[in-house]
PDB file of C-alpha atoms and ligand atoms in Angstrom:
ATOM      1  CA  UNK G  43       9.012   2.277  19.702  1.00 49.00           C
ATOM      2  CA  UNK G  44       7.302   2.062  23.113  1.00 50.00           C
ATOM      3  CA  UNK G  45       3.588   2.748  23.338  1.00 50.00           C
ATOM      4  CA  UNK G  46       2.358   4.713  26.361  1.00 53.00           C
ATOM      5  CA  UNK G  47       0.290   2.486  28.680  1.00 51.00           C
ATOM      6  CA  UNK G  48      -2.682   4.870  28.613  1.00 54.00           C
ATOM      7  CA  UNK G  49      -2.826   5.065  24.815  1.00 65.00           C
ATOM      8  CA  UNK G  50      -6.168   3.941  23.325  1.00 76.00           C
ATOM      9  CA  UNK G  51      -5.661   1.521  20.435  1.00 85.00           C
ATOM     10  CA  UNK G  52      -5.902   3.434  17.138  1.00 92.00           C
ATOM     11  CA  UNK G  53      -8.883   2.981  14.839  1.00 96.00           C
ATOM     12  CA  UNK G  54      -7.540   0.943  11.938  1.00 97.00           C
ATOM     13  CA  UNK G  55      -8.934   1.529   8.455  1.00 98.00           C
ATOM     14  CA  UNK G  56      -7.739  -1.270   6.172  1.00 98.00           C
ATOM     15  CA  UNK G  57      -7.916  -0.615   2.431  1.00 97.00           C
ATOM     16  CA  UNK G  58      -6.951  -3.149  -0.230  1.00 96.00           C
ATOM     17  CA  UNK G  59      -7.153  -2.910  -3.964  1.00 91.00           C
ATOM     18  CA  UNK G  60      -5.510  -3.604  -7.301  1.00 89.00           C
ATOM     19  CA  UNK G  61      -2.985  -1.391  -9.113  1.00 84.00           C
ATOM     20  CA  UNK G  62      -4.501   1.843 -10.399  1.00 82.00           C
ATOM     21  CA  UNK G  63      -7.574   1.674  -8.152  1.00 84.00           C
ATOM     22  CA  UNK G  64      -6.384   4.955  -6.632  1.00 84.00           C
ATOM     23  CA  UNK G  65      -5.912   3.431  -3.227  1.00 90.00           C
ATOM     24  CA  UNK G  66      -2.654   5.228  -2.373  1.00 92.00           C
ATOM     25  CA  UNK G  67      -3.811   8.760  -3.161  1.00 93.00           C
ATOM     26  CA  UNK G  68      -7.354   8.156  -1.892  1.00 96.00           C
ATOM     27  CA  UNK G  69      -6.110   6.582   1.355  1.00 97.00           C
ATOM     28  CA  UNK G  70      -3.729   9.439   1.959  1.00 97.00           C
ATOM     29  CA  UNK G  71      -6.394  12.103   1.358  1.00 98.00           C
ATOM     30  CA  UNK G  72      -8.891  10.223   3.540  1.00 98.00           C
ATOM     31  CA  UNK G  73      -6.281  10.023   6.325  1.00 98.00           C
ATOM     32  CA  UNK G  74      -5.768  13.766   6.048  1.00 98.00           C
ATOM     33  CA  UNK G  75      -9.530  14.442   6.198  1.00 98.00           C
ATOM     34  CA  UNK G  76      -9.882  12.222   9.274  1.00 97.00           C
ATOM     35  CA  UNK G  77      -6.677  13.508  10.907  1.00 97.00           C
ATOM     36  CA  UNK G  78      -5.417   9.917  10.913  1.00 98.00           C
ATOM     37  CA  UNK G  79      -2.024   8.464  10.143  1.00 98.00           C
ATOM     38  CA  UNK G  80      -1.377   6.819   6.788  1.00 98.00           C
ATOM     39  CA  UNK G  81       0.627   3.692   5.965  1.00 98.00           C
ATOM     40  CA  UNK G  82       1.465   2.817   2.363  1.00 97.00           C
ATOM     41  CA  UNK G  83       2.566  -0.823   2.640  1.00 97.00           C
ATOM     42  CA  UNK G  84       3.354  -1.041  -1.082  1.00 96.00           C
ATOM     43  CA  UNK G  85       6.039   1.584  -0.461  1.00 97.00           C
ATOM     44  CA  UNK G  86       7.752  -0.859   1.928  1.00 97.00           C
ATOM     45  CA  UNK G  87       7.715  -3.655  -0.670  1.00 96.00           C
ATOM     46  CA  UNK G  88       9.064  -1.185  -3.203  1.00 96.00           C
ATOM     47  CA  UNK G  89      11.750   0.093  -0.814  1.00 97.00           C
ATOM     48  CA  UNK G  90      12.892  -3.454  -0.118  1.00 95.00           C
ATOM     49  CA  UNK G  91      13.092  -4.172  -3.868  1.00 94.00           C
ATOM     50  CA  UNK G  92      14.983  -0.886  -4.343  1.00 95.00           C
ATOM     51  CA  UNK G  93      17.505  -1.796  -1.629  1.00 94.00           C
ATOM     52  CA  UNK G  94      18.194  -5.175  -3.239  1.00 92.00           C
ATOM     53  CA  UNK G  95      18.608  -3.623  -6.695  1.00 93.00           C
ATOM     54  CA  UNK G  96      20.982  -1.075  -5.180  1.00 93.00           C
ATOM     55  CA  UNK G  97      23.090  -3.891  -3.761  1.00 90.00           C
ATOM     56  CA  UNK G  98      23.121  -5.630  -7.107  1.00 90.00           C
ATOM     57  CA  UNK G  99      21.209  -8.654  -5.809  1.00 87.00           C
ATOM     58  CA  UNK G 100      19.505 -10.786  -8.438  1.00 84.00           C
ATOM     59  CA  UNK G 101      15.846 -10.621  -7.427  1.00 81.00           C
ATOM     60  CA  UNK G 102      14.885 -13.624  -9.465  1.00 78.00           C
ATOM     61  CA  UNK G 103      16.714 -15.781  -6.928  1.00 80.00           C
ATOM     62  CA  UNK G 104      14.535 -15.637  -3.842  1.00 72.00           C
ATOM     63  CA  UNK G 105      17.071 -16.971  -1.357  1.00 77.00           C
ATOM     64  CA  UNK G 106      19.243 -13.877  -1.952  1.00 78.00           C
ATOM     65  CA  UNK G 107      16.274 -11.605  -1.370  1.00 82.00           C
ATOM     66  CA  UNK G 108      15.244 -13.279   1.876  1.00 85.00           C
ATOM     67  CA  UNK G 109      18.764 -12.892   3.283  1.00 80.00           C
ATOM     68  CA  UNK G 110      18.544  -9.169   2.470  1.00 76.00           C
ATOM     69  CA  UNK G 111      15.681  -8.743   4.920  1.00 82.00           C
ATOM     70  CA  UNK G 112      18.083  -9.075   7.867  1.00 80.00           C
ATOM     71  CA  UNK G 113      19.800  -5.878   6.868  1.00 78.00           C
ATOM     72  CA  UNK G 114      17.033  -3.583   5.670  1.00 85.00           C
ATOM     73  CA  UNK G 115      17.382  -0.211   7.405  1.00 90.00           C
ATOM     74  CA  UNK G 116      14.037   1.090   6.356  1.00 91.00           C
ATOM     75  CA  UNK G 117      11.934   4.024   7.605  1.00 95.00           C
ATOM     76  CA  UNK G 118       8.530   5.164   6.381  1.00 96.00           C
ATOM     77  CA  UNK G 119       6.513   8.205   7.416  1.00 96.00           C
ATOM     78  CA  UNK G 120       2.926   7.800   8.613  1.00 96.00           C
ATOM     79  CA  UNK G 121       2.017  11.491   8.496  1.00 96.00           C
ATOM     80  CA  UNK G 122      -0.092  11.981   5.346  1.00 96.00           C
ATOM     81  CA  UNK G 123       1.235  15.537   5.011  1.00 96.00           C
ATOM     82  CA  UNK G 124       4.906  14.575   5.238  1.00 95.00           C
ATOM     83  CA  UNK G 125       5.209  11.239   3.542  1.00 95.00           C
ATOM     84  CA  UNK G 126       8.723   9.843   3.086  1.00 97.00           C
ATOM     85  CA  UNK G 127      10.467   6.548   2.610  1.00 98.00           C
ATOM     86  CA  UNK G 128      14.120   6.103   3.515  1.00 98.00           C
ATOM     87  CA  UNK G 129      16.546   3.238   3.215  1.00 96.00           C
ATOM     88  CA  UNK G 130      19.476   3.989   5.509  1.00 95.00           C
ATOM     89  CA  UNK G 131      20.375   7.634   4.885  1.00 95.00           C
ATOM     90  CA  UNK G 132      18.874   7.709   1.388  1.00 97.00           C
ATOM     91  CA  UNK G 133      15.492   9.270   0.716  1.00 98.00           C
ATOM     92  CA  UNK G 134      13.851   6.895  -1.785  1.00 98.00           C
ATOM     93  CA  UNK G 135      10.352   8.409  -1.801  1.00 97.00           C
ATOM     94  CA  UNK G 136      10.575   9.125  -5.534  1.00 96.00           C
ATOM     95  CA  UNK G 137      13.041   6.429  -6.586  1.00 97.00           C
ATOM     96  CA  UNK G 138      10.778   3.558  -5.488  1.00 97.00           C
ATOM     97  CA  UNK G 139       8.182   4.602  -8.106  1.00 94.00           C
ATOM     98  CA  UNK G 140      10.601   4.109 -10.994  1.00 94.00           C
ATOM     99  CA  UNK G 141       9.644   1.411 -13.511  1.00 90.00           C
ATOM    100  CA  UNK G 142      12.841  -0.546 -12.740  1.00 93.00           C
ATOM    101  CA  UNK G 143      11.454  -1.061  -9.209  1.00 95.00           C
ATOM    102  CA  UNK G 144       7.843  -1.653 -10.296  1.00 91.00           C
ATOM    103  CA  UNK G 145       9.128  -4.301 -12.709  1.00 89.00           C
ATOM    104  CA  UNK G 146      10.810  -6.421 -10.037  1.00 91.00           C
ATOM    105  CA  UNK G 147       8.790  -5.896  -6.846  1.00 92.00           C
ATOM    106  CA  UNK G 148       6.612  -8.935  -7.600  1.00 91.00           C
ATOM    107  CA  UNK G 149       9.630 -11.243  -7.236  1.00 91.00           C
ATOM    108  CA  UNK G 150      10.043 -10.332  -3.587  1.00 92.00           C
ATOM    109  CA  UNK G 151       6.333  -9.807  -2.807  1.00 93.00           C
ATOM    110  CA  UNK G 152       5.651 -13.480  -3.494  1.00 92.00           C
ATOM    111  CA  UNK G 153       8.082 -14.739  -0.850  1.00 93.00           C
ATOM    112  CA  UNK G 154       6.358 -15.799   2.397  1.00 93.00           C
ATOM    113  CA  UNK G 155       9.409 -14.851   4.513  1.00 93.00           C
ATOM    114  CA  UNK G 156       9.401 -11.334   3.078  1.00 93.00           C
ATOM    115  CA  UNK G 157       5.638 -10.968   3.602  1.00 95.00           C
ATOM    116  CA  UNK G 158       5.913 -12.151   7.204  1.00 95.00           C
ATOM    117  CA  UNK G 159       8.827  -9.829   7.936  1.00 93.00           C
ATOM    118  CA  UNK G 160       7.117  -6.772   6.466  1.00 95.00           C
ATOM    119  CA  UNK G 161       3.761  -7.641   8.054  1.00 96.00           C
ATOM    120  CA  UNK G 162       5.410  -7.686  11.493  1.00 95.00           C
ATOM    121  CA  UNK G 163       6.881  -4.273  10.748  1.00 94.00           C
ATOM    122  CA  UNK G 164       3.507  -2.894   9.616  1.00 96.00           C
ATOM    123  CA  UNK G 165       1.855  -4.031  12.840  1.00 97.00           C
ATOM    124  CA  UNK G 166       4.467  -2.166  14.881  1.00 95.00           C
ATOM    125  CA  UNK G 167       3.918   0.979  12.822  1.00 96.00           C
ATOM    126  CA  UNK G 168       0.114   0.682  13.169  1.00 97.00           C
ATOM    127  CA  UNK G 169       0.266   0.239  16.939  1.00 95.00           C
ATOM    128  CA  UNK G 170       2.729   3.103  17.254  1.00 94.00           C
ATOM    129  CA  UNK G 171       0.712   5.795  15.491  1.00 95.00           C
ATOM    130  CA  UNK G 172       0.254   8.902  17.617  1.00 93.00           C
ATOM    131  CA  UNK G 173      -3.042   9.742  15.882  1.00 96.00           C
ATOM    132  CA  UNK G 174      -6.520   8.498  16.828  1.00 95.00           C
ATOM    133  CA  UNK G 175      -6.474   6.196  13.829  1.00 97.00           C
ATOM    134  CA  UNK G 176      -4.493   5.057  10.817  1.00 98.00           C
ATOM    135  CA  UNK G 177      -5.416   4.275   7.227  1.00 98.00           C
ATOM    136  CA  UNK G 178      -3.390   1.296   6.003  1.00 98.00           C
ATOM    137  CA  UNK G 179      -3.413   0.369   2.350  1.00 97.00           C
ATOM    138  CA  UNK G 180      -2.077  -2.456   0.249  1.00 96.00           C
ATOM    139  CA  UNK G 181      -3.008  -5.863  -1.139  1.00 94.00           C
ATOM    140  CA  UNK G 182      -3.484  -7.961   1.991  1.00 96.00           C
ATOM    141  CA  UNK G 183      -4.394  -5.482   4.710  1.00 97.00           C
ATOM    142  CA  UNK G 184      -8.039  -6.525   5.165  1.00 97.00           C
ATOM    143  CA  UNK G 185      -7.110 -10.203   5.194  1.00 96.00           C
ATOM    144  CA  UNK G 186      -3.603 -10.639   6.644  1.00 97.00           C
ATOM    145  CA  UNK G 187      -2.051  -7.479   8.098  1.00 98.00           C
ATOM    146  CA  UNK G 188      -5.123  -6.167   9.948  1.00 98.00           C
ATOM    147  CA  UNK G 189      -8.015  -8.637   9.600  1.00 97.00           C
ATOM    148  CA  UNK G 190      -9.516  -7.255  12.836  1.00 96.00           C
ATOM    149  CA  UNK G 191      -9.538  -3.647  11.619  1.00 97.00           C
ATOM    150  CA  UNK G 192     -12.701  -1.756  12.534  1.00 95.00           C
ATOM    151  CA  UNK G 193     -13.141  -0.613   8.935  1.00 97.00           C
ATOM    152  CA  UNK G 194     -12.182  -2.824   6.001  1.00 97.00           C
ATOM    153  CA  UNK G 195     -12.629  -1.670   2.426  1.00 97.00           C
ATOM    154  CA  UNK G 196     -11.772  -3.176  -0.957  1.00 96.00           C
ATOM    155  CA  UNK G 197     -11.319  -0.263  -3.336  1.00 96.00           C
ATOM    156  CA  UNK G 198     -11.893  -1.367  -6.901  1.00 93.00           C
ATOM    157  CA  UNK G 199     -12.481   0.159 -10.329  1.00 92.00           C
ATOM    158  CA  UNK G 200     -12.973  -1.336 -13.759  1.00 89.00           C
ATOM    159  CA  UNK G 201      -9.787  -2.352 -15.556  1.00 86.00           C
ATOM    160  CA  UNK G 202     -10.424   0.357 -18.139  1.00 86.00           C
ATOM    161  CA  UNK G 203     -10.709   3.086 -15.478  1.00 87.00           C
ATOM    162  CA  UNK G 204      -7.599   1.844 -13.687  1.00 87.00           C
ATOM    163  CA  UNK G 205      -5.555   1.802 -16.898  1.00 83.00           C
ATOM    164  CA  UNK G 206      -6.735   5.294 -17.767  1.00 81.00           C
ATOM    165  CA  UNK G 207      -5.732   6.675 -14.361  1.00 79.00           C
ATOM    166  CA  UNK G 208      -2.347   5.000 -14.343  1.00 75.00           C
ATOM    167  CA  UNK G 209      -1.433   6.150 -17.875  1.00 72.00           C
ATOM    168  CA  UNK G 210      -2.242   9.742 -16.852  1.00 72.00           C
ATOM    169  CA  UNK G 211       0.190   9.416 -13.930  1.00 70.00           C
ATOM    170  CA  UNK G 212       2.920   8.078 -16.211  1.00 65.00           C
ATOM    171  CA  UNK G 213       2.602  10.462 -19.128  1.00 60.00           C
ATOM    172  CA  UNK G 214       5.576   9.007 -20.979  1.00 60.00           C
ATOM    173  CA  UNK G 215       3.981   5.573 -21.305  1.00 63.00           C
ATOM    174  CA  UNK G 216       1.423   4.653 -23.916  1.00 71.00           C
ATOM    175  CA  UNK G 217      -1.949   3.404 -22.677  1.00 71.00           C
ATOM    176  CA  UNK G 218      -1.298  -0.007 -24.228  1.00 76.00           C
ATOM    177  CA  UNK G 219       2.028  -0.445 -22.424  1.00 78.00           C
ATOM    178  CA  UNK G 220       0.554   0.698 -19.109  1.00 77.00           C
ATOM    179  CA  UNK G 221      -2.432  -1.602 -19.576  1.00 80.00           C
ATOM    180  CA  UNK G 222      -0.215  -4.590 -20.178  1.00 82.00           C
ATOM    181  CA  UNK G 223       1.970  -3.779 -17.167  1.00 80.00           C
ATOM    182  CA  UNK G 224      -1.027  -3.368 -14.872  1.00 82.00           C
ATOM    183  CA  UNK G 225      -2.596  -6.594 -16.047  1.00 84.00           C
ATOM    184  CA  UNK G 226       0.558  -8.616 -15.623  1.00 84.00           C
ATOM    185  CA  UNK G 227       1.282  -7.130 -12.175  1.00 83.00           C
ATOM    186  CA  UNK G 228      -2.283  -7.751 -10.996  1.00 85.00           C
ATOM    187  CA  UNK G 229      -2.035 -11.307 -12.260  1.00 85.00           C
ATOM    188  CA  UNK G 230       1.263 -11.959 -10.490  1.00 86.00           C
ATOM    189  CA  UNK G 231       0.028 -10.296  -7.293  1.00 87.00           C
ATOM    190  CA  UNK G 232      -3.298 -12.097  -7.258  1.00 86.00           C
ATOM    191  CA  UNK G 233      -1.508 -15.432  -7.244  1.00 86.00           C
ATOM    192  CA  UNK G 234      -0.176 -14.414  -3.837  1.00 85.00           C
ATOM    193  CA  UNK G 235      -3.162 -12.589  -2.302  1.00 88.00           C
ATOM    194  CA  UNK G 236      -6.741 -12.435  -3.542  1.00 85.00           C
ATOM    195  CA  UNK G 237      -7.354  -8.694  -3.563  1.00 82.00           C
ATOM    196  CA  UNK G 238      -9.879  -8.764  -6.411  1.00 84.00           C
ATOM    197  CA  UNK G 239     -12.685 -10.222  -4.292  1.00 86.00           C
ATOM    198  CA  UNK G 240     -13.774  -8.879  -0.932  1.00 89.00           C
ATOM    199  CA  UNK G 241     -13.309 -11.245   1.997  1.00 88.00           C
ATOM    200  CA  UNK G 242     -16.184 -11.714   4.464  1.00 89.00           C
ATOM    201  CA  UNK G 243     -17.064  -8.478   6.216  1.00 90.00           C
ATOM    202  CA  UNK G 244     -15.067  -6.337   3.764  1.00 95.00           C
ATOM    203  CA  UNK G 245     -16.998  -3.573   2.038  1.00 95.00           C
ATOM    204  CA  UNK G 246     -16.416  -3.184  -1.707  1.00 95.00           C
ATOM    205  CA  UNK G 247     -16.180   0.412  -2.898  1.00 96.00           C
ATOM    206  CA  UNK G 248     -16.231   0.678  -6.690  1.00 95.00           C
ATOM    207  CA  UNK G 249     -14.735   3.982  -7.827  1.00 94.00           C
ATOM    208  CA  UNK G 250     -15.230   3.448 -11.577  1.00 94.00           C
ATOM    209  CA  UNK G 251     -17.868   6.174 -11.788  1.00 94.00           C
ATOM    210  CA  UNK G 252     -16.426   8.401  -9.054  1.00 95.00           C
ATOM    211  CA  UNK G 253     -13.856  11.152  -9.409  1.00 93.00           C
ATOM    212  CA  UNK G 254     -11.040  11.516  -6.882  1.00 94.00           C
ATOM    213  CA  UNK G 255     -12.870  13.770  -4.405  1.00 97.00           C
ATOM    214  CA  UNK G 256     -15.998  11.644  -4.535  1.00 97.00           C
ATOM    215  CA  UNK G 257     -13.965   8.539  -3.781  1.00 96.00           C
ATOM    216  CA  UNK G 258     -12.263  10.193  -0.811  1.00 98.00           C
ATOM    217  CA  UNK G 259     -15.651  11.360   0.506  1.00 98.00           C
ATOM    218  CA  UNK G 260     -17.047   7.851   0.100  1.00 97.00           C
ATOM    219  CA  UNK G 261     -14.169   6.375   2.143  1.00 97.00           C
ATOM    220  CA  UNK G 262     -14.474   9.038   4.855  1.00 97.00           C
ATOM    221  CA  UNK G 263     -18.247   8.441   5.041  1.00 96.00           C
ATOM    222  CA  UNK G 264     -17.738   4.706   5.442  1.00 96.00           C
ATOM    223  CA  UNK G 265     -15.243   5.303   8.235  1.00 96.00           C
ATOM    224  CA  UNK G 266     -17.528   7.759  10.018  1.00 94.00           C
ATOM    225  CA  UNK G 267     -20.551   5.504   9.658  1.00 92.00           C
ATOM    226  CA  UNK G 268     -18.767   2.408  10.872  1.00 89.00           C
ATOM    227  CA  UNK G 269     -16.860   3.936  13.719  1.00 84.00           C
ATOM    228  CA  UNK G 270     -18.733   5.184  16.743  1.00 63.00           C
ATOM    229  CA  UNK G 271     -15.484   6.527  18.201  1.00 51.00           C
ATOM    230  CA  UNK G 272     -15.021   9.176  15.521  1.00 48.00           C
ATOM    231  CA  UNK G 273     -16.585  12.586  16.092  1.00 50.00           C
ATOM    232  CA  UNK G 274     -18.719  13.972  13.298  1.00 49.00           C
ATOM    233  CA  UNK G 275     -17.486  17.497  13.898  1.00 44.00           C
TER     234      UNK G 275
HETATM  235  O1  CDP U 857       1.220   0.619  -7.911  1.00 86.35           O
HETATM  236  P1  CDP U 857       0.317   0.087  -6.873  1.00 86.35           P
HETATM  237  O2  CDP U 857      -0.356   1.133  -6.039  1.00 86.35           O
HETATM  238  O3  CDP U 857      -0.614  -0.940  -7.326  1.00 86.35           O
HETATM  239  O4  CDP U 857       1.246  -0.791  -5.976  1.00 86.35           O
HETATM  240  P2  CDP U 857       1.897  -0.517  -4.590  1.00 86.35           P
HETATM  241  O5  CDP U 857       0.839  -0.406  -3.542  1.00 86.35           O
HETATM  242  O6  CDP U 857       2.892   0.575  -4.669  1.00 86.35           O
HETATM  243  O7  CDP U 857       2.644  -1.927  -4.348  1.00 86.35           O
HETATM  244  C1  CDP U 857       3.698  -2.350  -5.176  1.00 86.35           C
HETATM  245  C2  CDP U 857       3.777  -3.866  -5.176  1.00 86.35           C
HETATM  246  O8  CDP U 857       4.076  -4.335  -3.857  1.00 86.35           O
HETATM  247  C3  CDP U 857       2.504  -4.587  -5.576  1.00 86.35           C
HETATM  248  O9  CDP U 857       2.424  -4.752  -6.975  1.00 86.35           O
HETATM  249  C4  CDP U 857       2.642  -5.921  -4.853  1.00 86.35           C
HETATM  250  O10 CDP U 857       3.458  -6.797  -5.595  1.00 86.35           O
HETATM  251  C5  CDP U 857       3.383  -5.559  -3.598  1.00 86.35           C
HETATM  252  N1  CDP U 857       2.545  -5.401  -2.413  1.00 86.35           N
HETATM  253  C6  CDP U 857       2.124  -6.524  -1.728  1.00 86.35           C
HETATM  254  O11 CDP U 857       2.418  -7.636  -2.172  1.00 86.35           O
HETATM  255  N2  CDP U 857       1.396  -6.414  -0.582  1.00 86.35           N
HETATM  256  C7  CDP U 857       1.080  -5.210  -0.083  1.00 86.35           C
HETATM  257  N3  CDP U 857       0.394  -5.109   1.067  1.00 86.35           N
HETATM  258  C8  CDP U 857       1.451  -4.040  -0.768  1.00 86.35           C
HETATM  259  C9  CDP U 857       2.179  -4.173  -1.945  1.00 86.35           C
END
């Protein structure tokens, strides 16, 4: 995608956080409130895992996964009102949330080649947004994907709050099962990227005591306070 020469660089809002911190839904709602674009980087990791599963590739053998990156016809929407993820012609927006994908995504997320490939893609998507800014969320956005972002937030919540939220989303899973899955995914992920502790200059926003709307308002307030370029209207 070519970027018009006169385009001002978008305001980048980088949001990291563990599973169940609410970062996807909060980031999307904050993007909507700010009239910004929205990039769910976890959706790209999930879509890549989905595409490998679809091709019957054994994800526990990393070399197979890395080769799959060369042929990954992936598209992701950055409009918070019309979010989609496609692999080739297939809309996988819903399919990438299935437990069979969640269960295996860690195997590919730990591979440096995969992280580098997807990070390069994210930077193109960020630079190409047509909006004044973009909210980018994931595990390594404040530290690796966009360490120079104007606003960097680590969205956290207590483990108990995160488990409670996630088991409400997945009504067919018992709280104990969800809790165990979250814990083991956080553990695997945190071996790759430290998203439990804020890096220098990253603001920690703890949503344990906040409901959804309060969390969105808190993010929007941080963005408005930290960014002189955003109108308060
Ligand atoms: O379910 P949750 O919101 O926690 O995860 P997600 O954002 O959908 O991401 C799914 C998985 O992709 C994570 O568990 C990580 O293994 C991986 N991921 C990553 O490694 N780096 C990112 N920037 C985003 C996701």
